[in-house]
Coordinates of C-alpha atoms in Angstrom, one line a residue:
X522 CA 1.7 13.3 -33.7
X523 CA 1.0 17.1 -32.6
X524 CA -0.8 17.4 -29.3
X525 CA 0.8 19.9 -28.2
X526 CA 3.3 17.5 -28.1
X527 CA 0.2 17.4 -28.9
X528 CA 0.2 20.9 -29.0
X529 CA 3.4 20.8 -29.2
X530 CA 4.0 19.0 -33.1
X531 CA 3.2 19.0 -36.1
X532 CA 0.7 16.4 -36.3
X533 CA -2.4 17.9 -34.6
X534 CA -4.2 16.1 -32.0
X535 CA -6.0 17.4 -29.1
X536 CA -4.0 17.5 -25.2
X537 CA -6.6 15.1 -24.1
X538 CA -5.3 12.8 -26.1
X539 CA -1.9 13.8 -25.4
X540 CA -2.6 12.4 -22.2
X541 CA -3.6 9.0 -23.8
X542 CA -1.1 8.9 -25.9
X543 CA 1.2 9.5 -22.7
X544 CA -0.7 6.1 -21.0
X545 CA -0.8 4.2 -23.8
X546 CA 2.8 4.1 -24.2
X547 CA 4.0 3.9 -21.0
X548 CA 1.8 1.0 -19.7
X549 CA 1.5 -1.4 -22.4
X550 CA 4.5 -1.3 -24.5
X551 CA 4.0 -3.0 -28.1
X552 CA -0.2 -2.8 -27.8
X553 CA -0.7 1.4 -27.6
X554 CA -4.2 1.7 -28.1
X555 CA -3.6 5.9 -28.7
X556 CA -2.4 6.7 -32.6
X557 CA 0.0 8.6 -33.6
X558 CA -1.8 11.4 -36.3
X559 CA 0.3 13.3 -39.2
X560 CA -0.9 15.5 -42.0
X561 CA 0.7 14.9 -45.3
X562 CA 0.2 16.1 -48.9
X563 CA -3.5 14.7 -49.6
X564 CA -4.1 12.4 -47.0
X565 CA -4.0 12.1 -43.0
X566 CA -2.6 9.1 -41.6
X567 CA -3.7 7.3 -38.6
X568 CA -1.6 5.0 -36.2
X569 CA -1.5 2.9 -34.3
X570 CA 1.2 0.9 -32.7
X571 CA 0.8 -3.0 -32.6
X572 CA 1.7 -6.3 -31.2
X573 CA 4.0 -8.6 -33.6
X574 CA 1.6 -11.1 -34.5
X575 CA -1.5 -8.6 -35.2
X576 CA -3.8 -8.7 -38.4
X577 CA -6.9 -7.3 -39.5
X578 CA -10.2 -7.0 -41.6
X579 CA -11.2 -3.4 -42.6
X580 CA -14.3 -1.9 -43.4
X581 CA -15.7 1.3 -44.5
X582 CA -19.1 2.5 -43.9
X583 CA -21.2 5.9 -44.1
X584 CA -18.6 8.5 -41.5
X585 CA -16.1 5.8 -40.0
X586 CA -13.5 3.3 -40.9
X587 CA -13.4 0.0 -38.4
X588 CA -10.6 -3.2 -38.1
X589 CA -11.1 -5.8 -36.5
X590 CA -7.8 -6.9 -35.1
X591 CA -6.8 -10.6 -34.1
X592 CA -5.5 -8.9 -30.6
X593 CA -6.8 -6.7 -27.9
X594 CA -6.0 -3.4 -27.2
X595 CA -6.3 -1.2 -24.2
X596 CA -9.8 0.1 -24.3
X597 CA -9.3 4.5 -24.8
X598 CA -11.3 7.1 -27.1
X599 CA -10.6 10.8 -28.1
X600 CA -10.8 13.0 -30.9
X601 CA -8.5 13.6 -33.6
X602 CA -8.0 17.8 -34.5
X603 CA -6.9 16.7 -38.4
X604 CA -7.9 17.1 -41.8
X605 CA -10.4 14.4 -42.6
X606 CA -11.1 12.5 -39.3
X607 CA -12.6 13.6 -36.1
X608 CA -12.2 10.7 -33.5
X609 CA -11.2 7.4 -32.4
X610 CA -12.1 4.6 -30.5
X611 CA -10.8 1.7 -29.5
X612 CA -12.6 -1.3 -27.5
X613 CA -10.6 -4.9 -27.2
X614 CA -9.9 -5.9 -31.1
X615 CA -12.3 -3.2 -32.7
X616 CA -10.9 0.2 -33.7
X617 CA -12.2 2.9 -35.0
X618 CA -11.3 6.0 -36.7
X619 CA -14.5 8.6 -37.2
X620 CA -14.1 10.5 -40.6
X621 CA -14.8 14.2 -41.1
X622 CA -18.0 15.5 -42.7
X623 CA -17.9 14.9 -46.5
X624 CA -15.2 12.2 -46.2
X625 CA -15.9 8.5 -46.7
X626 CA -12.9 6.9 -48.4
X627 CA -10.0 5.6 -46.2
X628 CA -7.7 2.8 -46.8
X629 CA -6.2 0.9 -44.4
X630 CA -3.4 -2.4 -43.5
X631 CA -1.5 -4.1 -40.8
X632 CA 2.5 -3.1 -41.3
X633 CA 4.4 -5.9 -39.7
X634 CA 7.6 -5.1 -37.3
X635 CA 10.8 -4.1 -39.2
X636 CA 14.2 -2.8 -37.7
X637 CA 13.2 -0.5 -34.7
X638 CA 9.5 0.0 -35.2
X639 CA 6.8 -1.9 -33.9
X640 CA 3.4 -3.3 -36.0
X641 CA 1.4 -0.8 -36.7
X642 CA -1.9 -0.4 -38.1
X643 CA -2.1 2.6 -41.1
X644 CA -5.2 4.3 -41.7
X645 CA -4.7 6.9 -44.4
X646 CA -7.7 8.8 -45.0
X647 CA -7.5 11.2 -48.7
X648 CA -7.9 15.0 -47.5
X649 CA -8.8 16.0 -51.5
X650 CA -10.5 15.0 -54.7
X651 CA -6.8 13.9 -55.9
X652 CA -5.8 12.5 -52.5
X653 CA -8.6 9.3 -53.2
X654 CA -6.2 7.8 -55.9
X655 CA -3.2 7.6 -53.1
X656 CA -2.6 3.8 -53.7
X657 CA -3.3 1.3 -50.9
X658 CA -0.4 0.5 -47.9
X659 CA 0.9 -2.8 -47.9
X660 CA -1.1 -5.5 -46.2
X661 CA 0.3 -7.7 -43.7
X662 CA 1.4 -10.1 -46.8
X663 CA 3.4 -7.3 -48.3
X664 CA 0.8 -7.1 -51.3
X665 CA -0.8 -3.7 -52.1
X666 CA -4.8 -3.9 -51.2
X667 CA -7.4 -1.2 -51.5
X668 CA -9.7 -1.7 -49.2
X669 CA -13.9 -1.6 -49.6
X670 CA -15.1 2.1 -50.1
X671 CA -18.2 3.3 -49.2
X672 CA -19.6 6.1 -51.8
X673 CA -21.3 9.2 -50.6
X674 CA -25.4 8.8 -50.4
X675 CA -25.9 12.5 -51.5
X676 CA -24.1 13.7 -54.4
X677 CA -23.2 17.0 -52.8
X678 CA -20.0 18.3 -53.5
X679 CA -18.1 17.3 -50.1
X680 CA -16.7 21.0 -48.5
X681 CA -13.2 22.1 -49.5
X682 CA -10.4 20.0 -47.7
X683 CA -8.2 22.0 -45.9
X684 CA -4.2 22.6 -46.9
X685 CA -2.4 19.8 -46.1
X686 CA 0.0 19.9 -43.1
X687 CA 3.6 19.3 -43.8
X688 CA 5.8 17.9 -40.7
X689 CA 8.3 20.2 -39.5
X690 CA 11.4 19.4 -38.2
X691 CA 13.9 21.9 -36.8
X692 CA 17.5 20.7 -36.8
X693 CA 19.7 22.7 -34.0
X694 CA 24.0 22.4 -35.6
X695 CA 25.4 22.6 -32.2
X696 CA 27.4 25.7 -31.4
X697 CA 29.1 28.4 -34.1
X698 CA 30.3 31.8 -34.1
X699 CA 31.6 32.5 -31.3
X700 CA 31.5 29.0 -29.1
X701 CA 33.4 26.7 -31.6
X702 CA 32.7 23.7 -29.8
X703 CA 35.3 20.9 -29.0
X704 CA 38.3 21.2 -31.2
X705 CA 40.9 18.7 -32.1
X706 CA 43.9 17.9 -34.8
X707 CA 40.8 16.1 -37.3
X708 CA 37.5 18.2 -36.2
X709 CA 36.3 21.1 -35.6
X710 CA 32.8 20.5 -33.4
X711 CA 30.7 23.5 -35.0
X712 CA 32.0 22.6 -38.9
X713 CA 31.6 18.9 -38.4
X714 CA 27.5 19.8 -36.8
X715 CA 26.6 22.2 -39.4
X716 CA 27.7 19.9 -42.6
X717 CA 25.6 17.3 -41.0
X718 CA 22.8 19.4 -39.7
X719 CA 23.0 20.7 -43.8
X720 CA 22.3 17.3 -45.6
X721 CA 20.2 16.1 -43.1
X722 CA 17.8 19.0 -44.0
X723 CA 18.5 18.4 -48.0
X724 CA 17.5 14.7 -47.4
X725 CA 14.3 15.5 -45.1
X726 CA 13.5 17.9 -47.9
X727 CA 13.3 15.1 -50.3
X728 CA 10.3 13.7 -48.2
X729 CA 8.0 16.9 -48.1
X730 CA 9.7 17.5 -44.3
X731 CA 9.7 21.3 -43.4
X732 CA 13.0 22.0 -42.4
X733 CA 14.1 25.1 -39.6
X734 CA 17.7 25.5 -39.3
X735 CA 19.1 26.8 -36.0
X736 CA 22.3 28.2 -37.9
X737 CA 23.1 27.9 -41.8
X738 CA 26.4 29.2 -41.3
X739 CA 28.9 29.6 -38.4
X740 CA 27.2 32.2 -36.3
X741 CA 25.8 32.1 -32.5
X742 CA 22.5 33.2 -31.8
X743 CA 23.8 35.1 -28.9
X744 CA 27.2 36.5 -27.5
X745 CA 25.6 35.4 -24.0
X746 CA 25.6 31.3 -24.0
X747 CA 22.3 31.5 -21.4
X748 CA 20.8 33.5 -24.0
X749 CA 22.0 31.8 -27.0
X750 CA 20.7 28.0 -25.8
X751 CA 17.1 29.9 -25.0
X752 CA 17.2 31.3 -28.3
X753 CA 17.7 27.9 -30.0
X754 CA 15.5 26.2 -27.6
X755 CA 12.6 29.0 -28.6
X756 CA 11.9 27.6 -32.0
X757 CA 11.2 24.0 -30.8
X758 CA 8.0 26.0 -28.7
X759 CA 6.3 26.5 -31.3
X760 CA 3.0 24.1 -31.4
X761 CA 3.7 23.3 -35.4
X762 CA 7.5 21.8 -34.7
X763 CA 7.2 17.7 -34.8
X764 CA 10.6 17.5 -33.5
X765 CA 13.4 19.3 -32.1
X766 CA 17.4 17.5 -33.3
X767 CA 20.2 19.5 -31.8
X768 CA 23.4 18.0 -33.3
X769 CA 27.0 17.9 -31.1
X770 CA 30.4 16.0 -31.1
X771 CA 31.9 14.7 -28.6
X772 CA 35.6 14.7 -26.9
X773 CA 37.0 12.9 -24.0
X774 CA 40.0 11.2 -23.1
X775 CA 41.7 9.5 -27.1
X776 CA 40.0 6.0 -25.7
X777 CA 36.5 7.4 -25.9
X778 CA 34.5 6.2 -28.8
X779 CA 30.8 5.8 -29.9
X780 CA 27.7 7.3 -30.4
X781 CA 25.0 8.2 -27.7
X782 CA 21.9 10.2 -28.5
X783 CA 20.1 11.8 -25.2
X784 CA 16.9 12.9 -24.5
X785 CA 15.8 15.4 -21.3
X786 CA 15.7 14.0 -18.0
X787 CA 17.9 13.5 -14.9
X788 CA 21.7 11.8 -15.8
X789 CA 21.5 7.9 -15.5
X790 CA 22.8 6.3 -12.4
X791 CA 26.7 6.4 -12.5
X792 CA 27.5 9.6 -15.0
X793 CA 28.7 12.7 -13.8
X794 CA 27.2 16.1 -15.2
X795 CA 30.8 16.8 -17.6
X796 CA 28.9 16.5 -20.7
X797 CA 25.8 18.2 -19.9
X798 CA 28.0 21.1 -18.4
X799 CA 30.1 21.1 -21.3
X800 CA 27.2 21.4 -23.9
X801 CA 25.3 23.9 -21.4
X802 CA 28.3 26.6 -22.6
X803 CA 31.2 25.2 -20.2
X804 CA 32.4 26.9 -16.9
X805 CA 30.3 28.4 -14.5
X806 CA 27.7 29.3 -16.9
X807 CA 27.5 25.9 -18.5
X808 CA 27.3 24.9 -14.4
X809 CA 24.5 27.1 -13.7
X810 CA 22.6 26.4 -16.7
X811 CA 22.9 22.4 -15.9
X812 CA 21.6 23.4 -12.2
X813 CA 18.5 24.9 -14.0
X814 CA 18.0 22.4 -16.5
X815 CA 18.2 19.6 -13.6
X816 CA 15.4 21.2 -11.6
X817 CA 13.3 21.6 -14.5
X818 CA 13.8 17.9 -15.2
X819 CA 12.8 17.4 -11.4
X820 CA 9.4 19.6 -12.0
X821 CA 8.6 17.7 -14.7
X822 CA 8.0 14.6 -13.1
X823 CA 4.5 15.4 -11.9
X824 CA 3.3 17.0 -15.2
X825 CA 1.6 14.9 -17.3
X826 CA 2.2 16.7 -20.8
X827 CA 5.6 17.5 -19.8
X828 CA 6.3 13.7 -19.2
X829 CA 4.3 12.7 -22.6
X830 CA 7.0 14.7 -24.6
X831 CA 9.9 13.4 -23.0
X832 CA 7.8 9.6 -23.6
X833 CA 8.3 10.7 -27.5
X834 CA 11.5 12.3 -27.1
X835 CA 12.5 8.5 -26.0
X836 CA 11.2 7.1 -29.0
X837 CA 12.8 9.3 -31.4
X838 CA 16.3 9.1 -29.6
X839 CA 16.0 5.0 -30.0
X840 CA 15.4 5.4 -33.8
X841 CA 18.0 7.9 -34.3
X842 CA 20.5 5.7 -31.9
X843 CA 19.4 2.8 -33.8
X844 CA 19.7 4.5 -37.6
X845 CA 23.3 5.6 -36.7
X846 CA 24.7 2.5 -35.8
X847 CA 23.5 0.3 -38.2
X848 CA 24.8 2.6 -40.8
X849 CA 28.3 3.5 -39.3
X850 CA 29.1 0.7 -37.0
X851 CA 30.4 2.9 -34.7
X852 CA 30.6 2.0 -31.0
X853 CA 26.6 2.0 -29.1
X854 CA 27.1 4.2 -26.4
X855 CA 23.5 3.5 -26.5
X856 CA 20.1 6.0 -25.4
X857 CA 20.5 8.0 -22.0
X858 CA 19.1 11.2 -20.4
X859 CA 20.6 14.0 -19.0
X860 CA 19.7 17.6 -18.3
X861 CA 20.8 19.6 -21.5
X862 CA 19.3 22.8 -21.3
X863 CA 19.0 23.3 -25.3
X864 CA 16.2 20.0 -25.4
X865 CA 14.4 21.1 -21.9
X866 CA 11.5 22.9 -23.3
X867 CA 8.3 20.4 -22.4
X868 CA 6.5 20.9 -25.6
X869 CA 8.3 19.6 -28.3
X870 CA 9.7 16.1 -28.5
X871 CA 13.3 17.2 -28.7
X872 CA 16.7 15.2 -28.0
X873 CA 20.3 15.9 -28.4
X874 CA 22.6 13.2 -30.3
X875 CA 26.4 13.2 -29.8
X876 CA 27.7 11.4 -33.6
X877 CA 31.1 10.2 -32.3
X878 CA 34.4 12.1 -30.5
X879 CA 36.2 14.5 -32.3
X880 CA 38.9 13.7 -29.9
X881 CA 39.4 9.7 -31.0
X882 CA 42.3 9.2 -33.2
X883 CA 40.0 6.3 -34.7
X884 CA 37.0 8.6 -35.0
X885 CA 38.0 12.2 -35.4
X886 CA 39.7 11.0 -38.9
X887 CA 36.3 9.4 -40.0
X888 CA 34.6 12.8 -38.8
X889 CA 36.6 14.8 -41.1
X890 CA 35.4 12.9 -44.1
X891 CA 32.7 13.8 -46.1
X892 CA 31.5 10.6 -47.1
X893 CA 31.2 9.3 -43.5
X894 CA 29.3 12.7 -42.4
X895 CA 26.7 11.8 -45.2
X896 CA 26.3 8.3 -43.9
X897 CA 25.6 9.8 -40.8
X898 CA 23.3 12.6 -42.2
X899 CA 21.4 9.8 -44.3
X900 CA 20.6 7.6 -41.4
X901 CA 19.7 10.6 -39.5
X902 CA 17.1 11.8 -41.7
X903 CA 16.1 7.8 -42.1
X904 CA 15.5 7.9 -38.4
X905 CA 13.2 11.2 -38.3
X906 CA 10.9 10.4 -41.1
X907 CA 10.7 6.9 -39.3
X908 CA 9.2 9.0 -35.8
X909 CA 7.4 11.0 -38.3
X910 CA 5.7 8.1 -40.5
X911 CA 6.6 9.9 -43.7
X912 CA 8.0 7.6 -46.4

């Protein structure tokens, strides 16, 4: 993806089309027309997000790629800023994907729906000499087709591809050093977020991810909690970060179960700021920092980049939500927002997921266990490379 959330990730695409991408997804859910971009080792891949019952012929000719879809999408063009393609357009069941100077080999298939994700059409175009023998992705049938490639008509040597891009993901382990987090007879909040926050990364580096790591050990960023949540905040600004994952645990009364993962906006009709206060650094600071964050949420609501991140943010906090259930059966608190100041920076898609209550005597006992934090971790890191498209 990168647009700054588009220039704001990894994947780079321009803020034109950031502003598609926005559209796309909020007014015709299950049909985007705008694709989702990322920059692997040897290839780019294209997507684009699909109705259920979509399928496709592909061909390749001279500089572009076209399918011919059984469905319509929304008519929208733009370019593409990655290695190997330039542009894309898309009119009723036709789209196209330009290719860069001196590239003319793409392959391309119809993924159906599975778990949590949507069809999507895959267009992965090789970025190197090596990159053309990356095998075919599964057709709509599940079978393995290459599809028709169309050689160069001068015999030039093509120019030098550039690096690939690798995704970046930073991964925030809530609190440390100094703020210890919610405590309680099984848990304590800033050991239980940095053993998960640790394989999480180990798995994501398994999958060519680039991992930044808030903390590695328990530390704060800053004696001053204002300060400290900037700090952690700051690294998600930076236009090469696909996604921002701050990790926390919850406490409440010893009823309270589940798992909820947030992303930044106002609180949902019928909660009370408690958490976001809590997480913000507690007391009047944590009180003044949720003030801030909640009229930053408020600006944001006429700023079309701004709200294009937190339309991503939402995407990534239903796969994680999604991952983390399956794979612990633990309560679904479900996806909410809420004005956490550590997430609020508008160029990154960034949410904050809360992976059960330290304070349950039927959690806080599972929490404690290192088996159940790597089930957790696992379907974490599942759930990234999922937003990411990286296998």
């Amino acid at each position: 993806m990168n647009a700054s959330f588009e220039s704001c990730i990894r994947f780079p695409v321009s803020r034109m089309l950031l502003c598609t991408l926005l559209t796309g997804a909020l007014l015709v859910p299950g049909a985007q027309a705008a694709p989702r971009v990322g920059s692997h080792d040897g290839f780019t891949r294209v997507v684009f997000d699909l109705p259920a019952s979509a399928k496709s012929s592909v061909k390749v000719q001279g500089q572009s790629i076209t399918v011919q879809l059984n469905v319509s999408l929304k008519a929208e063009q733009g370019p593409l800023n990655a290695s190997g393609v330039t542009a894309y357009a898309v009119a009723g069941k036709t789209v196209t994907v330009t290719l860069a100077r001196g590239h003319t080999q793409a392959k391309a298939s119809v993924l159906p729906a599975s778990g949590s994700q949507n069809a999507r059409l895959v267009i992965d175009v090789p970025t190197s000499a090596a990159a053309s023998k990356v095998p075919a992705t599964p057709n709509s049938q599940g079978t393995r087709t290459p599809v028709a490639v169309a050689r160069p008509a001068s015999t030039a040597p093509a120019p030098a591809a550039k690096p690939a891009v690798r995704p970046r993901v930073v991964l925030d382990a809530g609190h440390g050093g100094k703020d210890p987090g919610a405590q309680s007879p099984w848990t304590s909040e800033e050991e239980v977020t940095l053993d998960i926050a640790l394989r999480t990364r180990a798995e994501l580096v398994k999958h060519g991810v680039d991992v930044v790591m808030v903390r590695e050990s328990d530390r704060h960023l800053s004696v001053n909690k204002s300060q400290d949540l900037e700090a952690r905040s700051r690294l998600a600004k930076n236009g090469t970060v696909s996604a921002f994952v701050s990790i926390h645990v919850n406490a409440a009364g010893p009823g309270a179960q589940g798992i909820e993962t947030f992303y930044f906006g106002q609180p949902m009709a019928g909660r009370n700021r408690s958490l976001a206060v809590q997480e913000n650094g507690g007391g009047t600071v944590g009180e003044a920092l949720t003030r801030q964050a909640s009229t930053s949420a408020q600006n944001m609501l006429g700023d079309i980049l701004a709200q294009a991140k937190i339309a991503f943010s939402r995407d990534l906090a239903h796969k994680v939500q999604s991952r983390l259930i399956a794979a612990t059966g633990a309560v679904n608190r479900g996806v909410q927002t809420d004005a956490f100041y550590v997430i609020s920076n508008p160029t990154t898609p960034a949410i904050l997921v809360e992976v059960g209550f330290g304070s349950s005597p039927v959690e806080g006992p599972k929490l404690a266990q290192a088996a159940y934090r790597e089930r957790i971790s696992q379907a974490l890191a599942r759930a990234i490379l999922d937003f990411l498209n990286t296998k």
